[in-house]
Structure formats: C-alpha cells, structure tokens
PDB file of C-alpha atoms in Angstrom:
ATOM      1  CA  UNK A   1      37.601 -94.394 -63.524  1.00  0.00           C
ATOM      2  CA  UNK A   2      37.825 -93.642 -67.254  1.00  0.00           C
ATOM      3  CA  UNK A   3      39.815 -90.675 -68.513  1.00  0.00           C
ATOM      4  CA  UNK A   4      37.825 -87.602 -69.608  1.00  0.00           C
ATOM      5  CA  UNK A   5      37.546 -87.011 -73.354  1.00  0.00           C
ATOM      6  CA  UNK A   6      39.968 -84.702 -75.156  1.00  0.00           C
ATOM      7  CA  UNK A   7      38.362 -81.625 -76.698  1.00  0.00           C
ATOM      8  CA  UNK A   8      39.861 -80.083 -79.821  1.00  0.00           C
ATOM      9  CA  UNK A   9      39.028 -76.952 -81.811  1.00  0.00           C
ATOM     10  CA  UNK A  10      40.104 -76.216 -85.382  1.00  0.00           C
ATOM     11  CA  UNK A  11      39.495 -72.661 -86.559  1.00  0.00           C
ATOM     12  CA  UNK A  12      40.564 -70.517 -89.512  1.00  0.00           C
ATOM     13  CA  UNK A  13      40.610 -67.080 -87.872  1.00  0.00           C
ATOM     14  CA  UNK A  14      41.412 -65.127 -91.070  1.00  0.00           C
ATOM     15  CA  UNK A  15      44.292 -63.225 -89.455  1.00  0.00           C
ATOM     16  CA  UNK A  16      41.788 -61.732 -86.963  1.00  0.00           C
ATOM     17  CA  UNK A  17      40.900 -59.286 -89.718  1.00  0.00           C
ATOM     18  CA  UNK A  18      37.348 -60.274 -90.596  1.00  0.00           C
ATOM     19  CA  UNK A  19      35.987 -56.892 -89.503  1.00  0.00           C
ATOM     20  CA  UNK A  20      38.016 -55.309 -92.322  1.00  0.00           C
ATOM     21  CA  UNK A  21      37.377 -58.161 -94.797  1.00  0.00           C
ATOM     22  CA  UNK A  22      40.799 -59.650 -94.146  1.00  0.00           C
ATOM     23  CA  UNK A  23      42.696 -56.519 -95.220  1.00  0.00           C
ATOM     24  CA  UNK A  24      44.069 -55.798 -91.748  1.00  0.00           C
ATOM     25  CA  UNK A  25      44.003 -57.219 -88.245  1.00  0.00           C
ATOM     26  CA  UNK A  26      42.105 -55.394 -85.511  1.00  0.00           C
ATOM     27  CA  UNK A  27      41.870 -55.767 -81.743  1.00  0.00           C
ATOM     28  CA  UNK A  28      38.114 -56.440 -81.689  1.00  0.00           C
ATOM     29  CA  UNK A  29      38.202 -59.835 -83.426  1.00  0.00           C
ATOM     30  CA  UNK A  30      41.047 -60.998 -81.182  1.00  0.00           C
ATOM     31  CA  UNK A  31      39.029 -60.107 -78.099  1.00  0.00           C
ATOM     32  CA  UNK A  32      35.800 -61.656 -79.422  1.00  0.00           C
ATOM     33  CA  UNK A  33      37.481 -64.881 -80.551  1.00  0.00           C
ATOM     34  CA  UNK A  34      39.214 -65.093 -77.159  1.00  0.00           C
ATOM     35  CA  UNK A  35      35.903 -64.636 -75.348  1.00  0.00           C
ATOM     36  CA  UNK A  36      34.194 -67.271 -77.502  1.00  0.00           C
ATOM     37  CA  UNK A  37      36.928 -69.843 -76.876  1.00  0.00           C
ATOM     38  CA  UNK A  38      37.019 -69.075 -73.146  1.00  0.00           C
ATOM     39  CA  UNK A  39      33.233 -69.581 -72.966  1.00  0.00           C
ATOM     40  CA  UNK A  40      33.442 -73.189 -74.162  1.00  0.00           C
ATOM     41  CA  UNK A  41      32.611 -75.638 -71.398  1.00  0.00           C
ATOM     42  CA  UNK A  42      34.587 -77.764 -70.982  1.00  0.00           C
ATOM     43  CA  UNK A  43      37.550 -75.754 -72.209  1.00  0.00           C
ATOM     44  CA  UNK A  44      39.363 -77.205 -75.222  1.00  0.00           C
ATOM     45  CA  UNK A  45      42.521 -79.165 -74.593  1.00  0.00           C
ATOM     46  CA  UNK A  46      43.924 -78.260 -78.018  1.00  0.00           C
ATOM     47  CA  UNK A  47      43.117 -75.296 -80.270  1.00  0.00           C
ATOM     48  CA  UNK A  48      44.443 -75.410 -83.843  1.00  0.00           C
ATOM     49  CA  UNK A  49      44.364 -72.097 -85.696  1.00  0.00           C
ATOM     50  CA  UNK A  50      44.893 -71.393 -89.384  1.00  0.00           C
ATOM     51  CA  UNK A  51      45.736 -68.053 -91.027  1.00  0.00           C
ATOM     52  CA  UNK A  52      47.715 -66.487 -88.200  1.00  0.00           C
ATOM     53  CA  UNK A  53      50.359 -63.841 -88.933  1.00  0.00           C
ATOM     54  CA  UNK A  54      53.684 -63.129 -87.295  1.00  0.00           C
ATOM     55  CA  UNK A  55      54.290 -59.392 -87.645  1.00  0.00           C
ATOM     56  CA  UNK A  56      53.736 -57.283 -90.769  1.00  0.00           C
ATOM     57  CA  UNK A  57      52.039 -54.221 -92.219  1.00  0.00           C
ATOM     58  CA  UNK A  58      48.731 -56.081 -92.491  1.00  0.00           C
ATOM     59  CA  UNK A  59      48.866 -57.288 -88.898  1.00  0.00           C
ATOM     60  CA  UNK A  60      49.673 -53.882 -87.391  1.00  0.00           C
ATOM     61  CA  UNK A  61      48.404 -51.077 -89.669  1.00  0.00           C
ATOM     62  CA  UNK A  62      44.992 -50.922 -87.967  1.00  0.00           C
ATOM     63  CA  UNK A  63      46.149 -51.845 -84.460  1.00  0.00           C
ATOM     64  CA  UNK A  64      49.035 -50.336 -82.536  1.00  0.00           C
ATOM     65  CA  UNK A  65      51.267 -52.912 -80.905  1.00  0.00           C
ATOM     66  CA  UNK A  66      51.325 -52.858 -77.118  1.00  0.00           C
ATOM     67  CA  UNK A  67      55.032 -53.666 -77.082  1.00  0.00           C
ATOM     68  CA  UNK A  68      57.634 -53.323 -79.871  1.00  0.00           C
ATOM     69  CA  UNK A  69      57.958 -56.459 -81.965  1.00  0.00           C
ATOM     70  CA  UNK A  70      54.733 -57.995 -80.661  1.00  0.00           C
ATOM     71  CA  UNK A  71      53.485 -60.725 -82.980  1.00  0.00           C
ATOM     72  CA  UNK A  72      49.867 -61.313 -83.879  1.00  0.00           C
ATOM     73  CA  UNK A  73      49.761 -64.505 -81.824  1.00  0.00           C
ATOM     74  CA  UNK A  74      51.243 -62.724 -78.811  1.00  0.00           C
ATOM     75  CA  UNK A  75      48.629 -59.997 -79.154  1.00  0.00           C
ATOM     76  CA  UNK A  76      45.891 -62.631 -79.324  1.00  0.00           C
ATOM     77  CA  UNK A  77      47.231 -64.444 -76.269  1.00  0.00           C
ATOM     78  CA  UNK A  78      47.248 -61.088 -74.484  1.00  0.00           C
ATOM     79  CA  UNK A  79      43.525 -60.815 -75.133  1.00  0.00           C
ATOM     80  CA  UNK A  80      43.079 -64.387 -73.900  1.00  0.00           C
ATOM     81  CA  UNK A  81      44.892 -63.484 -70.693  1.00  0.00           C
ATOM     82  CA  UNK A  82      42.646 -60.445 -70.221  1.00  0.00           C
ATOM     83  CA  UNK A  83      39.484 -62.501 -70.695  1.00  0.00           C
ATOM     84  CA  UNK A  84      40.480 -65.201 -68.211  1.00  0.00           C
ATOM     85  CA  UNK A  85      41.725 -62.647 -65.681  1.00  0.00           C
ATOM     86  CA  UNK A  86      38.438 -60.727 -65.864  1.00  0.00           C
ATOM     87  CA  UNK A  87      36.640 -64.003 -65.118  1.00  0.00           C
ATOM     88  CA  UNK A  88      38.900 -64.769 -62.160  1.00  0.00           C
ATOM     89  CA  UNK A  89      40.423 -67.798 -63.860  1.00  0.00           C
ATOM     90  CA  UNK A  90      43.999 -68.753 -64.666  1.00  0.00           C
ATOM     91  CA  UNK A  91      44.692 -68.753 -68.406  1.00  0.00           C
ATOM     92  CA  UNK A  92      45.787 -72.355 -69.115  1.00  0.00           C
ATOM     93  CA  UNK A  93      47.118 -72.137 -72.677  1.00  0.00           C
ATOM     94  CA  UNK A  94      50.635 -72.189 -74.083  1.00  0.00           C
ATOM     95  CA  UNK A  95      50.840 -70.980 -77.683  1.00  0.00           C
ATOM     96  CA  UNK A  96      53.075 -72.335 -80.458  1.00  0.00           C
ATOM     97  CA  UNK A  97      53.507 -70.596 -83.806  1.00  0.00           C
ATOM     98  CA  UNK A  98      54.441 -72.289 -87.088  1.00  0.00           C
ATOM     99  CA  UNK A  99      55.563 -69.830 -89.725  1.00  0.00           C
ATOM    100  CA  UNK A 100      54.675 -70.555 -93.355  1.00  0.00           C
ATOM    101  CA  UNK A 101      55.411 -67.629 -95.674  1.00  0.00           C
ATOM    102  CA  UNK A 102      56.686 -64.054 -95.656  1.00  0.00           C
ATOM    103  CA  UNK A 103      55.667 -61.560 -98.342  1.00  0.00           C
ATOM    104  CA  UNK A 104      58.095 -58.645 -98.632  1.00  0.00           C
ATOM    105  CA  UNK A 105      58.591 -55.671-100.922  1.00  0.00           C
ATOM    106  CA  UNK A 106      62.295 -55.101-100.510  1.00  0.00           C
ATOM    107  CA  UNK A 107      62.777 -54.754 -96.763  1.00  0.00           C
ATOM    108  CA  UNK A 108      59.111 -53.915 -96.180  1.00  0.00           C
ATOM    109  CA  UNK A 109      57.071 -56.726 -94.574  1.00  0.00           C
ATOM    110  CA  UNK A 110      53.714 -56.735 -96.347  1.00  0.00           C
ATOM    111  CA  UNK A 111      52.143 -59.780 -94.740  1.00  0.00           C
ATOM    112  CA  UNK A 112      52.959 -63.220 -93.382  1.00  0.00           C
ATOM    113  CA  UNK A 113      51.144 -66.530 -93.100  1.00  0.00           C
ATOM    114  CA  UNK A 114      51.241 -69.324 -90.561  1.00  0.00           C
ATOM    115  CA  UNK A 115      49.532 -71.750 -88.210  1.00  0.00           C
ATOM    116  CA  UNK A 116      49.220 -71.876 -84.440  1.00  0.00           C
ATOM    117  CA  UNK A 117      48.427 -74.500 -81.820  1.00  0.00           C
ATOM    118  CA  UNK A 118      47.317 -73.696 -78.274  1.00  0.00           C
ATOM    119  CA  UNK A 119      47.827 -76.440 -75.689  1.00  0.00           C
ATOM    120  CA  UNK A 120      46.014 -76.598 -72.356  1.00  0.00           C
ATOM    121  CA  UNK A 121      48.850 -77.178 -69.885  1.00  0.00           C
ATOM    122  CA  UNK A 122      46.397 -78.299 -67.180  1.00  0.00           C
ATOM    123  CA  UNK A 123      45.432 -81.403 -69.152  1.00  0.00           C
ATOM    124  CA  UNK A 124      48.230 -82.035 -71.665  1.00  0.00           C
ATOM    125  CA  UNK A 125      52.005 -82.076 -71.847  1.00  0.00           C
ATOM    126  CA  UNK A 126      54.071 -81.261 -74.903  1.00  0.00           C
ATOM    127  CA  UNK A 127      56.581 -83.930 -75.883  1.00  0.00           C
ATOM    128  CA  UNK A 128      57.871 -82.476 -79.176  1.00  0.00           C
ATOM    129  CA  UNK A 129      56.929 -80.201 -82.054  1.00  0.00           C
ATOM    130  CA  UNK A 130      58.242 -78.828 -85.372  1.00  0.00           C
ATOM    131  CA  UNK A 131      57.947 -75.095 -84.624  1.00  0.00           C
ATOM    132  CA  UNK A 132      61.521 -74.448 -85.753  1.00  0.00           C
ATOM    133  CA  UNK A 133      61.063 -76.279 -89.064  1.00  0.00           C
ATOM    134  CA  UNK A 134      57.404 -76.834 -90.030  1.00  0.00           C
ATOM    135  CA  UNK A 135      56.993 -79.531 -92.673  1.00  0.00           C
ATOM    136  CA  UNK A 136      56.702 -78.129 -96.196  1.00  0.00           C
ATOM    137  CA  UNK A 137      53.911 -79.692 -98.259  1.00  0.00           C
ATOM    138  CA  UNK A 138      53.491 -77.082-101.025  1.00  0.00           C
ATOM    139  CA  UNK A 139      53.137 -78.438-104.557  1.00  0.00           C
ATOM    140  CA  UNK A 140      54.491 -76.055-107.184  1.00  0.00           C
ATOM    141  CA  UNK A 141      52.537 -76.771-110.347  1.00  0.00           C
ATOM    142  CA  UNK A 142      54.288 -73.916-112.190  1.00  0.00           C
ATOM    143  CA  UNK A 143      57.983 -73.875-111.285  1.00  0.00           C
ATOM    144  CA  UNK A 144      58.653 -70.330-112.510  1.00  0.00           C
ATOM    145  CA  UNK A 145      56.088 -69.055-109.973  1.00  0.00           C
ATOM    146  CA  UNK A 146      57.601 -71.073-107.131  1.00  0.00           C
ATOM    147  CA  UNK A 147      58.893 -68.065-105.200  1.00  0.00           C
ATOM    148  CA  UNK A 148      55.545 -66.268-105.458  1.00  0.00           C
ATOM    149  CA  UNK A 149      53.415 -69.235-104.452  1.00  0.00           C
ATOM    150  CA  UNK A 150      52.151 -69.115-100.867  1.00  0.00           C
ATOM    151  CA  UNK A 151      53.903 -71.819 -98.881  1.00  0.00           C
ATOM    152  CA  UNK A 152      51.790 -74.529 -97.301  1.00  0.00           C
ATOM    153  CA  UNK A 153      52.993 -76.299 -94.195  1.00  0.00           C
ATOM    154  CA  UNK A 154      51.925 -78.871 -91.640  1.00  0.00           C
ATOM    155  CA  UNK A 155      52.348 -78.146 -87.948  1.00  0.00           C
ATOM    156  CA  UNK A 156      52.998 -81.224 -85.817  1.00  0.00           C
ATOM    157  CA  UNK A 157      52.949 -81.831 -82.075  1.00  0.00           C
ATOM    158  CA  UNK A 158      53.249 -84.981 -80.019  1.00  0.00           C
ATOM    159  CA  UNK A 159      51.216 -84.513 -76.861  1.00  0.00           C
ATOM    160  CA  UNK A 160      50.441 -86.617 -73.828  1.00  0.00           C
ATOM    161  CA  UNK A 161      47.651 -86.559 -71.288  1.00  0.00           C
ATOM    162  CA  UNK A 162      48.915 -85.139 -68.008  1.00  0.00           C
ATOM    163  CA  UNK A 163      46.925 -87.730 -66.066  1.00  0.00           C
ATOM    164  CA  UNK A 164      48.307 -90.956 -67.520  1.00  0.00           C
ATOM    165  CA  UNK A 165      50.914 -90.032 -70.121  1.00  0.00           C
ATOM    166  CA  UNK A 166      48.983 -91.510 -73.039  1.00  0.00           C
ATOM    167  CA  UNK A 167      50.522 -89.991 -76.186  1.00  0.00           C
ATOM    168  CA  UNK A 168      48.870 -88.823 -79.382  1.00  0.00           C
ATOM    169  CA  UNK A 169      49.758 -86.575 -82.306  1.00  0.00           C
ATOM    170  CA  UNK A 170      48.127 -83.435 -83.672  1.00  0.00           C
ATOM    171  CA  UNK A 171      48.712 -82.285 -87.254  1.00  0.00           C
ATOM    172  CA  UNK A 172      47.407 -78.849 -88.264  1.00  0.00           C
ATOM    173  CA  UNK A 173      47.469 -77.744 -91.909  1.00  0.00           C
ATOM    174  CA  UNK A 174      46.033 -75.452 -94.588  1.00  0.00           C
ATOM    175  CA  UNK A 175      46.046 -76.800 -98.148  1.00  0.00           C
ATOM    176  CA  UNK A 176      46.340 -74.634-101.247  1.00  0.00           C
ATOM    177  CA  UNK A 177      43.486 -73.509-103.422  1.00  0.00           C
ATOM    178  CA  UNK A 178      43.159 -75.505-106.668  1.00  0.00           C
ATOM    179  CA  UNK A 179      45.637 -74.290-109.262  1.00  0.00           C
ATOM    180  CA  UNK A 180      44.093 -72.620-112.341  1.00  0.00           C
ATOM    181  CA  UNK A 181      47.131 -73.731-114.379  1.00  0.00           C
ATOM    182  CA  UNK A 182      45.767 -77.238-114.875  1.00  0.00           C
ATOM    183  CA  UNK A 183      43.229 -78.531-117.391  1.00  0.00           C
ATOM    184  CA  UNK A 184      41.196 -80.168-114.624  1.00  0.00           C
ATOM    185  CA  UNK A 185      40.478 -76.774-113.045  1.00  0.00           C
ATOM    186  CA  UNK A 186      38.493 -75.623-116.076  1.00  0.00           C
ATOM    187  CA  UNK A 187      36.911 -79.012-116.761  1.00  0.00           C
ATOM    188  CA  UNK A 188      34.950 -79.260-113.500  1.00  0.00           C
ATOM    189  CA  UNK A 189      32.101 -77.188-112.110  1.00  0.00           C
ATOM    190  CA  UNK A 190      32.990 -77.786-108.448  1.00  0.00           C
ATOM    191  CA  UNK A 191      36.655 -76.832-108.369  1.00  0.00           C
ATOM    192  CA  UNK A 192      37.466 -76.897-104.647  1.00  0.00           C
ATOM    193  CA  UNK A 193      39.206 -80.134-103.741  1.00  0.00           C
ATOM    194  CA  UNK A 194      39.697 -81.059-107.392  1.00  0.00           C
ATOM    195  CA  UNK A 195      43.075 -79.411-107.951  1.00  0.00           C
ATOM    196  CA  UNK A 196      45.950 -81.652-108.964  1.00  0.00           C
ATOM    197  CA  UNK A 197      48.146 -79.552-106.677  1.00  0.00           C
ATOM    198  CA  UNK A 198      45.779 -80.191-103.775  1.00  0.00           C
ATOM    199  CA  UNK A 199      46.003 -83.948-104.291  1.00  0.00           C
ATOM    200  CA  UNK A 200      49.799 -83.747-104.304  1.00  0.00           C
ATOM    201  CA  UNK A 201      49.709 -81.799-101.038  1.00  0.00           C
ATOM    202  CA  UNK A 202      47.274 -84.284 -99.500  1.00  0.00           C
ATOM    203  CA  UNK A 203      49.647 -87.131-100.373  1.00  0.00           C
ATOM    204  CA  UNK A 204      52.584 -85.260 -98.823  1.00  0.00           C
ATOM    205  CA  UNK A 205      50.463 -84.671 -95.746  1.00  0.00           C
ATOM    206  CA  UNK A 206      49.584 -88.348 -95.367  1.00  0.00           C
ATOM    207  CA  UNK A 207      53.222 -89.375 -95.827  1.00  0.00           C
ATOM    208  CA  UNK A 208      54.216 -86.899 -93.119  1.00  0.00           C
ATOM    209  CA  UNK A 209      51.545 -88.173 -90.732  1.00  0.00           C
ATOM    210  CA  UNK A 210      52.593 -91.792 -91.304  1.00  0.00           C
ATOM    211  CA  UNK A 211      56.258 -90.959 -90.744  1.00  0.00           C
ATOM    212  CA  UNK A 212      55.762 -89.092 -87.475  1.00  0.00           C
ATOM    213  CA  UNK A 213      52.812 -90.891 -85.870  1.00  0.00           C
ATOM    214  CA  UNK A 214      54.574 -94.271 -85.995  1.00  0.00           C
ATOM    215  CA  UNK A 215      51.370 -96.155 -85.248  1.00  0.00           C
ATOM    216  CA  UNK A 216      50.313 -93.930 -82.343  1.00  0.00           C
ATOM    217  CA  UNK A 217      46.876 -92.242 -82.276  1.00  0.00           C
ATOM    218  CA  UNK A 218      46.671 -89.010 -84.255  1.00  0.00           C
ATOM    219  CA  UNK A 219      44.332 -86.234 -85.344  1.00  0.00           C
ATOM    220  CA  UNK A 220      44.703 -84.253 -88.584  1.00  0.00           C
ATOM    221  CA  UNK A 221      42.890 -80.948 -88.727  1.00  0.00           C
ATOM    222  CA  UNK A 222      42.739 -77.728 -90.701  1.00  0.00           C
ATOM    223  CA  UNK A 223      41.422 -75.873 -93.708  1.00  0.00           C
ATOM    224  CA  UNK A 224      41.668 -78.306 -96.622  1.00  0.00           C
ATOM    225  CA  UNK A 225      39.969 -76.062 -99.194  1.00  0.00           C
ATOM    226  CA  UNK A 226      38.172 -79.269-100.172  1.00  0.00           C
ATOM    227  CA  UNK A 227      34.543 -80.259 -99.552  1.00  0.00           C
ATOM    228  CA  UNK A 228      33.221 -83.741 -98.820  1.00  0.00           C
ATOM    229  CA  UNK A 229      32.989 -85.981-101.906  1.00  0.00           C
ATOM    230  CA  UNK A 230      35.793 -84.056-103.619  1.00  0.00           C
ATOM    231  CA  UNK A 231      38.850 -85.974-104.919  1.00  0.00           C
ATOM    232  CA  UNK A 232      40.982 -84.716-102.010  1.00  0.00           C
ATOM    233  CA  UNK A 233      38.391 -85.737 -99.423  1.00  0.00           C
ATOM    234  CA  UNK A 234      37.880 -89.153-101.059  1.00  0.00           C
ATOM    235  CA  UNK A 235      41.636 -89.727-101.157  1.00  0.00           C
ATOM    236  CA  UNK A 236      42.001 -88.944 -97.455  1.00  0.00           C
ATOM    237  CA  UNK A 237      39.075 -91.144 -96.406  1.00  0.00           C
ATOM    238  CA  UNK A 238      39.203 -94.000 -98.915  1.00  0.00           C
ATOM    239  CA  UNK A 239      42.843 -94.442 -99.926  1.00  0.00           C
ATOM    240  CA  UNK A 240      44.588 -93.022 -96.847  1.00  0.00           C
ATOM    241  CA  UNK A 241      41.836 -94.494 -94.621  1.00  0.00           C
ATOM    242  CA  UNK A 242      41.490 -91.487 -92.345  1.00  0.00           C
ATOM    243  CA  UNK A 243      38.294 -91.176 -90.318  1.00  0.00           C
ATOM    244  CA  UNK A 244      36.195 -88.029 -90.750  1.00  0.00           C
ATOM    245  CA  UNK A 245      34.915 -86.814 -87.388  1.00  0.00           C
ATOM    246  CA  UNK A 246      31.772 -85.121 -88.719  1.00  0.00           C
ATOM    247  CA  UNK A 247      30.775 -88.186 -90.707  1.00  0.00           C
ATOM    248  CA  UNK A 248      31.432 -90.495 -87.758  1.00  0.00           C
ATOM    249  CA  UNK A 249      29.118 -88.610 -85.396  1.00  0.00           C
ATOM    250  CA  UNK A 250      26.455 -88.225 -88.093  1.00  0.00           C
ATOM    251  CA  UNK A 251      26.797 -84.482 -88.590  1.00  0.00           C
ATOM    252  CA  UNK A 252      27.387 -84.725 -92.345  1.00  0.00           C
ATOM    253  CA  UNK A 253      26.790 -87.068 -95.248  1.00  0.00           C
ATOM    254  CA  UNK A 254      30.302 -87.531 -96.693  1.00  0.00           C
ATOM    255  CA  UNK A 255      28.836 -88.201-100.140  1.00  0.00           C
ATOM    256  CA  UNK A 256      27.401 -84.682-100.393  1.00  0.00           C
ATOM    257  CA  UNK A 257      29.565 -81.722-101.379  1.00  0.00           C
ATOM    258  CA  UNK A 258      27.095 -79.252 -99.903  1.00  0.00           C
ATOM    259  CA  UNK A 259      25.016 -79.515 -96.772  1.00  0.00           C
ATOM    260  CA  UNK A 260      27.159 -78.250 -93.882  1.00  0.00           C
ATOM    261  CA  UNK A 261      29.134 -75.123 -94.858  1.00  0.00           C
ATOM    262  CA  UNK A 262      32.101 -74.273 -92.671  1.00  0.00           C
ATOM    263  CA  UNK A 263      33.066 -71.138 -94.619  1.00  0.00           C
ATOM    264  CA  UNK A 264      31.410 -68.383 -96.606  1.00  0.00           C
ATOM    265  CA  UNK A 265      32.325 -65.718 -99.117  1.00  0.00           C
ATOM    266  CA  UNK A 266      29.619 -63.254-100.160  1.00  0.00           C
ATOM    267  CA  UNK A 267      26.738 -65.574-101.141  1.00  0.00           C
ATOM    268  CA  UNK A 268      28.932 -68.678-101.464  1.00  0.00           C
ATOM    269  CA  UNK A 269      28.786 -71.385 -98.808  1.00  0.00           C
ATOM    270  CA  UNK A 270      31.497 -74.064 -98.738  1.00  0.00           C
ATOM    271  CA  UNK A 271      32.553 -76.996 -96.563  1.00  0.00           C
ATOM    272  CA  UNK A 272      36.341 -76.598 -96.455  1.00  0.00           C
ATOM    273  CA  UNK A 273      37.394 -77.475 -92.890  1.00  0.00           C
ATOM    274  CA  UNK A 274      37.783 -80.996 -91.530  1.00  0.00           C
ATOM    275  CA  UNK A 275      38.849 -83.120 -88.589  1.00  0.00           C
ATOM    276  CA  UNK A 276      40.332 -86.521 -89.425  1.00  0.00           C
ATOM    277  CA  UNK A 277      41.917 -89.237 -87.321  1.00  0.00           C
ATOM    278  CA  UNK A 278      43.694 -92.563 -87.491  1.00  0.00           C
ATOM    279  CA  UNK A 279      43.458 -95.713 -85.433  1.00  0.00           C
ATOM    280  CA  UNK A 280      43.276 -95.314 -81.694  1.00  0.00           C
ATOM    281  CA  UNK A 281      40.961 -92.280 -81.815  1.00  0.00           C
ATOM    282  CA  UNK A 282      37.218 -92.573 -81.232  1.00  0.00           C
ATOM    283  CA  UNK A 283      35.114 -89.498 -81.974  1.00  0.00           C
ATOM    284  CA  UNK A 284      32.343 -88.853 -79.460  1.00  0.00           C
ATOM    285  CA  UNK A 285      30.571 -85.654 -80.500  1.00  0.00           C
ATOM    286  CA  UNK A 286      30.899 -82.285 -82.204  1.00  0.00           C
ATOM    287  CA  UNK A 287      28.881 -80.262 -79.737  1.00  0.00           C
ATOM    288  CA  UNK A 288      28.874 -76.516 -80.523  1.00  0.00           C
ATOM    289  CA  UNK A 289      30.045 -77.075 -84.110  1.00  0.00           C
ATOM    290  CA  UNK A 290      27.632 -75.024 -86.198  1.00  0.00           C
ATOM    291  CA  UNK A 291      27.354 -74.353 -89.937  1.00  0.00           C
ATOM    292  CA  UNK A 292      28.509 -71.044 -91.338  1.00  0.00           C
ATOM    293  CA  UNK A 293      25.752 -68.449 -91.039  1.00  0.00           C
ATOM    294  CA  UNK A 294      24.204 -69.862 -87.858  1.00  0.00           C
ATOM    295  CA  UNK A 295      23.424 -66.677 -85.927  1.00  0.00           C
ATOM    296  CA  UNK A 296      22.972 -68.684 -82.737  1.00  0.00           C
ATOM    297  CA  UNK A 297      26.643 -69.639 -82.591  1.00  0.00           C
ATOM    298  CA  UNK A 298      28.960 -67.709 -80.267  1.00  0.00           C
ATOM    299  CA  UNK A 299      31.419 -67.680 -83.216  1.00  0.00           C
ATOM    300  CA  UNK A 300      29.016 -66.117 -85.718  1.00  0.00           C
ATOM    301  CA  UNK A 301      30.569 -63.191 -87.590  1.00  0.00           C
ATOM    302  CA  UNK A 302      34.069 -63.587 -86.144  1.00  0.00           C
ATOM    303  CA  UNK A 303      35.700 -65.031 -89.285  1.00  0.00           C
ATOM    304  CA  UNK A 304      34.833 -66.216 -92.773  1.00  0.00           C
ATOM    305  CA  UNK A 305      35.073 -69.730 -91.303  1.00  0.00           C
ATOM    306  CA  UNK A 306      33.354 -71.471 -88.406  1.00  0.00           C
ATOM    307  CA  UNK A 307      35.343 -73.605 -85.958  1.00  0.00           C
ATOM    308  CA  UNK A 308      35.082 -77.363 -85.747  1.00  0.00           C
ATOM    309  CA  UNK A 309      34.729 -78.392 -82.099  1.00  0.00           C
ATOM    310  CA  UNK A 310      34.939 -82.072 -81.210  1.00  0.00           C
ATOM    311  CA  UNK A 311      35.615 -84.513 -78.399  1.00  0.00           C
ATOM    312  CA  UNK A 312      37.427 -87.822 -78.721  1.00  0.00           C
ATOM    313  CA  UNK A 313      38.887 -90.577 -76.595  1.00  0.00           C
ATOM    314  CA  UNK A 314      42.101 -92.535 -76.984  1.00  0.00           C
ATOM    315  CA  UNK A 315      41.517 -96.251 -77.250  1.00  0.00           C
ATOM    316  CA  UNK A 316      43.857 -98.953 -76.069  1.00  0.00           C
ATOM    317  CA  UNK A 317      46.060 -99.248 -72.977  1.00  0.00           C
ATOM    318  CA  UNK A 318      47.760 -96.250 -71.402  1.00  0.00           C
ATOM    319  CA  UNK A 319      51.475 -95.838 -72.055  1.00  0.00           C
ATOM    320  CA  UNK A 320      54.342 -94.676 -69.921  1.00  0.00           C
ATOM    321  CA  UNK A 321      54.429 -90.921 -69.508  1.00  0.00           C
ATOM    322  CA  UNK A 322      56.681 -88.984 -71.862  1.00  0.00           C
TER     323      UNK A 322
END
C-alpha cells in the first residue's frame, strides 16, 4: 500500500493584524485563520507561516494577553486548540518559532518579525531544526543602514514520515523587498523580484538548502516578494533548478508575471508567494489554493496574502527512521 501524500500550507498571515491593516494584532484573525486551517480536509501535515511576531506593542496593544509573556504564536495556538476542542478533535500540531528581527525604542519593544512552522505530530516526526539560530540571508545593500534593515532568515526543519521514517526537509523564508538604493530599481517598471538585494538573498537561500538537504528531498516555501518571470524566480527555477509547484500542476504559466495573484494591496494584485522543491518530490495538486480576491475561498479577507496549499509525494525507496 502506497504512503498517503504530504500536504503543506504556506501562508503570510500579516501578524494576524489584517483587520487593522497590519497596525496591530487582534484575536479575530487568529480565530478565523485557525478555523480555516482546521477545516482543511485532509489536515495539512506542515504549515509554514510568514510574518509572525513574538511579543511587542504591535502584537498586544489591541488584544490583552491571556497569560503574562504570551507570544503571538502561543496565542494563535491557543485559538487552534479552542477550535479543535469545540469540534471534539485532538489538536495535532506542534509549533516552532523562528525569530528574525526586533525593533526597539530604547527598552520599549515596538514590533518583532519572524517565521513559524506547525508540524502535525500524528503524521510527521521532527528530526532537527534551527529554531535557536535561524539562518541569516539578509543582503545589506547600504552598509550604514545595516542595523535598521529588517533581517531576513530561513527556517529549516528535517522531518520524517511517522509511518516509514522517510526524511525530507522544509525551508520557510521571506525575502526582502527590492532595494530602492540600486539603479536597477528605477530602471524597471515591474520592480518586485528585480532587486539586486533579492537576487543575493536567493543565492544565499539556495546555498543554505544545498548545504542542509545533502541530496535528500526538500521543499522551499514562503513569501519571495517576486512574481513568476522575474529575475529571482528565473534564477530559482533555471539556474538553481528548483521545481515550481504551481507550474508543475498547471495552475500558472511561469512565463507570465501576472495571472494568479497571491497577495493584494489596495488595487494592486501580485504573485509573491511560491512553493518550490528539489529532486525526490513530486507535486500532485494544489487543491484549495485560490487567487487573492476569490470570495469563495475560506481564507478570503483573513490576510493581504492567500495561502498556497499543495500535496506531494516522496519518490524513491523509504529510509530508516530517524
């Protein structure tokens, strides 16, 4: 009997503050995102989140913490627990937080940035991760602004299927916006994915993936701030030879910058989020992945991004359990 596919979700949740245009986190978005994820059938095995805070003024000014020192991820997981309990189900996820940057005014914590990965303990086992020291991939185009530049990181986990021990890697990241301090920024109409800093970060990302995957199957996911056909996207697919999940299943034409927006700002629609893979991963479908603005999606209106939801299988023989 063949092993069931692995389901993965990648979602920029905008600090769970979309109701207040990202200015502050509120309880409602946490509850609604939790309910939307819990409604997926089958449940995801891995959920990769971008733009998740630790604890700061922005994360708590509009929502009182239930316990002192509660982080934003802990508050979100509390809502997940409530949703599953109300449905009479055990909540199967363990949450891991990868801290990126901390903005302070003196001793006052203004806001923080980071990534998170939720792992379904019923289907997967965690072998190792870089929670304590997330990989730094930030490119500082202007050195004198280095301390003010938002840090960009890559979260990494080596996971294994609980059923047969077959290992694979998950890399979750959020690339910078294109720097305006470069001539190329002003020379192109479509700027997203064209930044020289973004290309540097993409190269650091690929080097990191190569170093840690060591030939094993892997998935790279996140908010790349780069649409299809952009220099960053072309580098990842053509030079680094990563496989784009949406292109593989026929959901997008990788030669078109526009066509399937995953994010929106006012009247702008952009394709910024991606799922990539290396050898040993075969993409099956992207059921329930909808373009930004699709009112029929259970995730409509919950963030300024839409989640990518995909299933894949691991090819090749099973390995000894980790």
